[in-house]
Coordinates of C-alpha atoms in Angstrom, one line a residue:
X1 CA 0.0 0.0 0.0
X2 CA 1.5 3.0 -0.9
X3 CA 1.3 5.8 1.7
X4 CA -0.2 9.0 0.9
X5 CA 2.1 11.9 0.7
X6 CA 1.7 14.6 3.7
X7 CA 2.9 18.0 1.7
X8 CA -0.5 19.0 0.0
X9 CA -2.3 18.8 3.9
X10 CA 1.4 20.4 5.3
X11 CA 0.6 23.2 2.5
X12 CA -2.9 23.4 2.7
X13 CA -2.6 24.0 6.6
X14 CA 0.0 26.4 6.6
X15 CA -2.4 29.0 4.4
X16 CA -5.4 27.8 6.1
X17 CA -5.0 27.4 9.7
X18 CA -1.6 28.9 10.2
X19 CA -1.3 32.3 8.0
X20 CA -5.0 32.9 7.6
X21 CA -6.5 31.9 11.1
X22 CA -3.5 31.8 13.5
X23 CA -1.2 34.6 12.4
X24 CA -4.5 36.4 10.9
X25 CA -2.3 37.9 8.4
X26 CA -3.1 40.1 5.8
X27 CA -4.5 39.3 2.5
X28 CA -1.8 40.8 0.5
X29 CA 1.0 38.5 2.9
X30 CA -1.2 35.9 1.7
X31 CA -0.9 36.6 -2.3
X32 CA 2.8 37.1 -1.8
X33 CA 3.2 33.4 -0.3
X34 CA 1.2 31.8 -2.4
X35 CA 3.0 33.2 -5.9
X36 CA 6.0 31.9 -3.8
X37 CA 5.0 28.6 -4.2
X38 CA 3.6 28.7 -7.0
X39 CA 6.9 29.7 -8.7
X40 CA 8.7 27.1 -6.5
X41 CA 6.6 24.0 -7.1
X42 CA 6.7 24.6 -11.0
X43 CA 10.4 25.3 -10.2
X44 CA 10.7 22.0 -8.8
X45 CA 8.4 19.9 -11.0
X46 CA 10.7 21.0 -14.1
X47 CA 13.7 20.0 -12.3
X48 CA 12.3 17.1 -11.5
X49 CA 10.7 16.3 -14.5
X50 CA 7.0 15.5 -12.9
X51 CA 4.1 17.1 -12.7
X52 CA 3.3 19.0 -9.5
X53 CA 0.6 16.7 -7.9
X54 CA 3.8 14.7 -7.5
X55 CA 6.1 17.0 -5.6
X56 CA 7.0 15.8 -1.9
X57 CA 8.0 17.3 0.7
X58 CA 11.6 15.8 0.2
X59 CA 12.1 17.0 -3.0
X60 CA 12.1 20.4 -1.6
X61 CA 15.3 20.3 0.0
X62 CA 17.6 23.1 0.7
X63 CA 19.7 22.5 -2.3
X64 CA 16.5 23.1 -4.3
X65 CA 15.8 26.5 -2.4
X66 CA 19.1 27.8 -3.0
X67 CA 18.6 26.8 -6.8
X68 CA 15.2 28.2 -6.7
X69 CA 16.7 31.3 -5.5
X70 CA 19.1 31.3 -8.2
X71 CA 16.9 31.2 -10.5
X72 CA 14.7 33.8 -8.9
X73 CA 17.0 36.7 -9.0
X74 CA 19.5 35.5 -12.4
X75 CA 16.9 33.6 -14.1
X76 CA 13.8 35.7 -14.0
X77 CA 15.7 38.7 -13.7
X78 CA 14.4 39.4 -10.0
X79 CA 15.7 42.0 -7.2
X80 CA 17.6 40.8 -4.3
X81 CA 15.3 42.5 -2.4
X82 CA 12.6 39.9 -4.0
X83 CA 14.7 37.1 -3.6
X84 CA 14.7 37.6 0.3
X85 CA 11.0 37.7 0.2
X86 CA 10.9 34.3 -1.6
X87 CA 13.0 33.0 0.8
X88 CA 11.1 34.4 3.4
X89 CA 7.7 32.7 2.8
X90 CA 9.8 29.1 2.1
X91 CA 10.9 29.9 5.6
X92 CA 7.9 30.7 7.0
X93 CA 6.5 27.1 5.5
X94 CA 9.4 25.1 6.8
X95 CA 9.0 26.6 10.1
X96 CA 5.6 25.7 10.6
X97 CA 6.4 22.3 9.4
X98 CA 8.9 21.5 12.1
X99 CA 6.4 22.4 14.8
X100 CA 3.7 20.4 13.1
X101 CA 5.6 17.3 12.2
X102 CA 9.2 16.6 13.8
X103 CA 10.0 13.7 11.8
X104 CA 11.2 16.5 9.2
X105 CA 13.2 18.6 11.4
X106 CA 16.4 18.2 10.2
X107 CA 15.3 19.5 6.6
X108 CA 13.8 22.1 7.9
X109 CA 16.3 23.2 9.5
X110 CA 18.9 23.0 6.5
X111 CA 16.2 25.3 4.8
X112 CA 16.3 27.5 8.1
X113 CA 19.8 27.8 8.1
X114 CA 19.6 29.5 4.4
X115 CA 20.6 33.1 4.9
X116 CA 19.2 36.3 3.6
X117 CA 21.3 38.0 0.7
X118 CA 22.8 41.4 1.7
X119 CA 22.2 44.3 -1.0
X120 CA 24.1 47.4 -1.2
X121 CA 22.2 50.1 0.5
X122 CA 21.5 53.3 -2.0
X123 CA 20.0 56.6 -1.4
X124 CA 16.2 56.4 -2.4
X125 CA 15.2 57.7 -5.3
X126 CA 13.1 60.7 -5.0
X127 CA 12.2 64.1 -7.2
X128 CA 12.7 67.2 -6.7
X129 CA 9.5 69.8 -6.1
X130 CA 10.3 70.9 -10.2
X131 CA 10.1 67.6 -11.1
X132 CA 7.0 66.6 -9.5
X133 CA 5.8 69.9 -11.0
X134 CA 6.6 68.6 -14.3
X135 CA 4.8 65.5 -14.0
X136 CA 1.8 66.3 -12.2
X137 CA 1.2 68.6 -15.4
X138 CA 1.4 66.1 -17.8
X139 CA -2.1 64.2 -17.6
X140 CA -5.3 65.3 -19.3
X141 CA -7.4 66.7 -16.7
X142 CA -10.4 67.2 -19.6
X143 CA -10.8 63.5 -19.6
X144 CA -11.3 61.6 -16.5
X145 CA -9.0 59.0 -16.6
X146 CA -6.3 62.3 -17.1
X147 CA -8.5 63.7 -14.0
X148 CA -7.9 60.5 -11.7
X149 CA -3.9 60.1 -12.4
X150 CA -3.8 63.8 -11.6
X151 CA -5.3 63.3 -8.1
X152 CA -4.0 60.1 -7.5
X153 CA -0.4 61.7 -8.3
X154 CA -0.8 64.6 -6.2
X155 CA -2.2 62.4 -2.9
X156 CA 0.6 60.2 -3.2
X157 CA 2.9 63.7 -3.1
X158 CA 1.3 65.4 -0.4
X159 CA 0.4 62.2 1.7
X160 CA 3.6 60.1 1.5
X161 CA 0.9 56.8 1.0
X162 CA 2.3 53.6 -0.3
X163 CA 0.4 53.1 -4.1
X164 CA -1.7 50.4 -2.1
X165 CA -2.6 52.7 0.8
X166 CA -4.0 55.6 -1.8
X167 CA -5.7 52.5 -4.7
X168 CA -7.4 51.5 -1.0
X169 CA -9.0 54.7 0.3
X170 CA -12.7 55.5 0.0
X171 CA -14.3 58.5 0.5
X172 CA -15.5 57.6 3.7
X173 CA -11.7 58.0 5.1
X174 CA -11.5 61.5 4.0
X175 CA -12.1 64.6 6.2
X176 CA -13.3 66.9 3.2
X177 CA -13.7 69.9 6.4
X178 CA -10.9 72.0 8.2
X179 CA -8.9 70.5 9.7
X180 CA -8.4 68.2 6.4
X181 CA -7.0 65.0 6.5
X182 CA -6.9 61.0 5.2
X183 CA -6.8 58.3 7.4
X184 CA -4.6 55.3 5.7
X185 CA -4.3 51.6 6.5
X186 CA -0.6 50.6 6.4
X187 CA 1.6 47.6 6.6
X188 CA 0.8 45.2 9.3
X189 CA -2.9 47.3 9.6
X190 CA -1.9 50.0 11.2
X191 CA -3.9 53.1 10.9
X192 CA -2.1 56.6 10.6
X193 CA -3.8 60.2 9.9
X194 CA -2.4 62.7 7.6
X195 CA -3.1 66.1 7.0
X196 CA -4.0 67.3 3.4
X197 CA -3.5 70.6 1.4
X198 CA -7.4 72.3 1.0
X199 CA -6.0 71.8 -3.1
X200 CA -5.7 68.7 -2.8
X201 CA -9.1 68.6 -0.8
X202 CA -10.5 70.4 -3.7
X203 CA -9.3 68.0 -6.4
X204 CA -10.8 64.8 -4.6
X205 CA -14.2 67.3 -4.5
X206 CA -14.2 67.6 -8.5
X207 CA -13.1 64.2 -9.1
X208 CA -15.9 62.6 -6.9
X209 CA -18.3 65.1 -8.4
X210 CA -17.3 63.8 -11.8
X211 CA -17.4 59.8 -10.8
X212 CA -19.5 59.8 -7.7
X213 CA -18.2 56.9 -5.2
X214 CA -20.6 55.2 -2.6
X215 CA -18.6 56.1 1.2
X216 CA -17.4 52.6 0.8
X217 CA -16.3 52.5 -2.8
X218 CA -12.9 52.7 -3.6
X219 CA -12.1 56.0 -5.1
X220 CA -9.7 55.1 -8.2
X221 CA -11.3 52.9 -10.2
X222 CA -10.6 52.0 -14.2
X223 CA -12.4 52.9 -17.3
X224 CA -14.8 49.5 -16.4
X225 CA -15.2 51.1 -12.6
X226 CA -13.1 48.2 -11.2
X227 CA -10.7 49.2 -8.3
X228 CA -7.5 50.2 -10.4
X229 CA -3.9 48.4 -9.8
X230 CA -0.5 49.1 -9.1
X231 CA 0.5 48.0 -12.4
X232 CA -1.8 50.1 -14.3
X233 CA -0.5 53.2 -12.0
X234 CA 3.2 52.7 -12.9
X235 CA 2.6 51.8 -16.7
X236 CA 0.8 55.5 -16.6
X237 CA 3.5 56.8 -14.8
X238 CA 5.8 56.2 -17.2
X239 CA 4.3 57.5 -20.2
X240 CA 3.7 61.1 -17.8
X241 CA 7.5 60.9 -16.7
X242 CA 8.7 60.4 -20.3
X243 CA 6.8 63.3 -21.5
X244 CA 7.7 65.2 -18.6
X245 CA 11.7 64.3 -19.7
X246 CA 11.4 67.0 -22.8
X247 CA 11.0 69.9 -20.8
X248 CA 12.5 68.3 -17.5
X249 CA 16.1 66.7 -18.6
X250 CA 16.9 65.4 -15.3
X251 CA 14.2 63.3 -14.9
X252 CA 15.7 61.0 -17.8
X253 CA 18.3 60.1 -15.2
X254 CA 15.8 58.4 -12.8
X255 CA 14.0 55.4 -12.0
X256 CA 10.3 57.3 -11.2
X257 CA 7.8 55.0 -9.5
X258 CA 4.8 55.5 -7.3
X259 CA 7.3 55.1 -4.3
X260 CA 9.1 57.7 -5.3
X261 CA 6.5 60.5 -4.5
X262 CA 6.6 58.9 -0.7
X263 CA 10.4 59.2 -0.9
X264 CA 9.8 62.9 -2.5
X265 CA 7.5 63.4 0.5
X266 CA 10.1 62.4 3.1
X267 CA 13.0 64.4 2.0
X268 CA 11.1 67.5 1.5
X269 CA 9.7 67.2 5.4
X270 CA 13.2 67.1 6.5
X271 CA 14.5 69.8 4.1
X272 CA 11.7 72.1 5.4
X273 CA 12.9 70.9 9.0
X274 CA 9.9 69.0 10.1
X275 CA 11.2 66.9 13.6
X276 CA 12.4 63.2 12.2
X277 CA 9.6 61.8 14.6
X278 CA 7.0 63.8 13.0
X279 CA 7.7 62.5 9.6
X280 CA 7.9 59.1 10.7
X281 CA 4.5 59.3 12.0
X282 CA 3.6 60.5 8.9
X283 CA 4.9 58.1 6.8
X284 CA 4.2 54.9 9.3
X285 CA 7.5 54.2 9.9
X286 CA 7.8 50.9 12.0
X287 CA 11.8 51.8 12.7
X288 CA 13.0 55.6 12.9
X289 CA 16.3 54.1 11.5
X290 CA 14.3 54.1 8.2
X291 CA 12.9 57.7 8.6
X292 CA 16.4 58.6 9.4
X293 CA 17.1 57.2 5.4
X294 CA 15.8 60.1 4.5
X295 CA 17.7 62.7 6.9
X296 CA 21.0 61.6 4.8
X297 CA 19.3 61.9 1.2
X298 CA 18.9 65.5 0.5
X299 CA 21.8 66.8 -1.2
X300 CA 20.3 70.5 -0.8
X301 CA 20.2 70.1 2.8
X302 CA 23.8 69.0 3.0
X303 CA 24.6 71.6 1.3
X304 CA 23.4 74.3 3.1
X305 CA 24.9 72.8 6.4
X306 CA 28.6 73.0 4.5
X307 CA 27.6 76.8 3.9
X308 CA 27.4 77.4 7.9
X309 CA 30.2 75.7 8.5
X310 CA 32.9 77.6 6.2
X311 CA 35.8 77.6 4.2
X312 CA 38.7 77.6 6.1
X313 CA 41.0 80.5 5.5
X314 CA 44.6 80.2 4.7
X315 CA 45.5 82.5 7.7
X316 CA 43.5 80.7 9.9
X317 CA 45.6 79.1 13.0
X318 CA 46.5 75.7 12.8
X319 CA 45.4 73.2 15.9
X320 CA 47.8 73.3 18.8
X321 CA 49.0 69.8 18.5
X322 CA 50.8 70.6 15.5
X323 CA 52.4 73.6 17.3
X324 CA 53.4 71.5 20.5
X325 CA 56.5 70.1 19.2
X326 CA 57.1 68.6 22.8
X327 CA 53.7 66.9 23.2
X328 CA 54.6 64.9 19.5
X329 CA 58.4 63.8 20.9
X330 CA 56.4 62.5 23.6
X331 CA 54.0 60.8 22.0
X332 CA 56.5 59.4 20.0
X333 CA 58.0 57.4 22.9
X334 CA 55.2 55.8 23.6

């Protein structure tokens, strides 16, 4: 009799009971797990040669992470970035695993033991106020598809929102009287309030009025009145930052995204001197370190604090230790 093989149940379980009920983690953790393995078991059943129905829980060893990993960031041309969030839904899995069934400990923790790739940290990426300028004027505000990128664009500016946090909002989470403001659901649901310009106030007004929304109804919606998504955002995006490019040459040098109006947002707080704490609150932060990111980014900034300090003058009077030629002979006999 052949026995039945457990890694189906072992999978099933760990979306089920352990990520959905247990953990109660959100639905977009979910999606990201499950593409995980839906990209590692084809990953395996090619190497393997089988279909995936016949995929065990042994044939997902650590070799075949590290190859899966490979493949994730050379083969399909991924970030390392995404690479260490494969790896960190495989873990996830093999984690459960051993506390649900010890008779597989030891390959779980071979899998465990794989380590997270470092990445060379870079300054973010983020436009200057002329820049945004530039590219909030490129959409068609006479249609209303030009009309929704334009006040999608200009929340993401003034709010700092992740894409998801402004595709998400319905009008029910915006104060449209003083004192105006958006409230925002975050990573790991937490719930942050920002203030809003009355212009930007005013353009959610028009663009309403235009495309009434129910409360609940999510504001930015397609030409079919389906909730509109991230993709579609940075595909239109590009076509307003290559346009914007003519008149704006230095924005042919950068990698614009939606992030990049939350990393626009961020240095601008500190270059206006808003405290670090503020703006972390604003942007919902989990770590100051990553507010303080930002702090280091702003070239303009920098610059002004090498104006305060000075050029140092030729005449100028050199430190006493290189005067005190009897302090250096006794240092030297040290």
């Amino acid at each position: 009799m052949i026995a039945a093989n457990p890694f189906p149940e072992l999978l099933r379980a760990f979306f089920q009971e352990w990520l959905a009920e247990q953990r109660s983690a959100s639905i977009h953790t979910i999606k990201s797990y499950r593409d995980t393995w839906r990209l590692l078991l084809r990953f395996v059943a090619e190497q393997n040669g089988a279909g995936v129905a016949r995929i065990t829980l042994a044939d997902i060893s650590a070799s075949e992470v590290r190859a899966f990993l490979t493949h994730a960031e050379h083969g399909r041309k991924g970030t390392i970035g995404t690479r260490n969030c494969r790896l960190a839904a495989i873990r996830s899995f093999f984690s459960f695993v051993a506390d649900k069934d010890p008779e597989y400990v030891a390959q779980c923790a071979e899998v465990l033991a794989i380590p997270l790739k470092r990445k060379p940290s870079a300054a973010p990426c983020y436009l200057d106020p002329g820049e945004v300028e530039a590219i909030l004027a490129q959409p068609d505000r006479s249609t209303i598809e030009g009309m929704r990128d334009h006040v999608l664009l200009s929340l993401l500016y003034n709010s700092g929102a992740r894409i998801q946090e402004a595709l998400d909002l319905c009008p029910k989470a915006i104060r449209f009287e003083a004192p105006y403001c958006v409230r925002l659901y975050g990573k790991g649901r937490k719930e942050r309030i920002c203030p809003l310009w009355p212009e930007t106030v005013t353009l959610l007004k028009k663009l309403l009025e235009r495309q009434p929304r129910t409360p609940d109804e999510r504001i930015f919606v397609n030409r079919y009145c389906e909730p509109l998504g991230a993709s579609g955002v940075r595909y239109k995006l590009a076509a307003y930052v290559a346009a914007a490019a003519k008149t704006t040459p230095t924005l042919r040098s950068k990698h614009v995204t939606p992030h990049s109006f939350r990393h626009a947002t961020a240095v601008h707080l500190v270059a206006a001197g808003v405290d670090i704490t503020v703006i972390r609150s604003w942007l919902g932060h989990v770590s100051l370190d990553t507010t303080n990111h930002y702090a280091q980014a702003n070239l303009e900034t920098k610059r002004k604090a090498l104006e305060r300090v000075g050029v140092p003058t030729a005449g100028s009077r050199p430190g006493r230790w290189k005067r005190d030629a009897d302090l250096l002979a006794w240092l030297d006999t040290l």
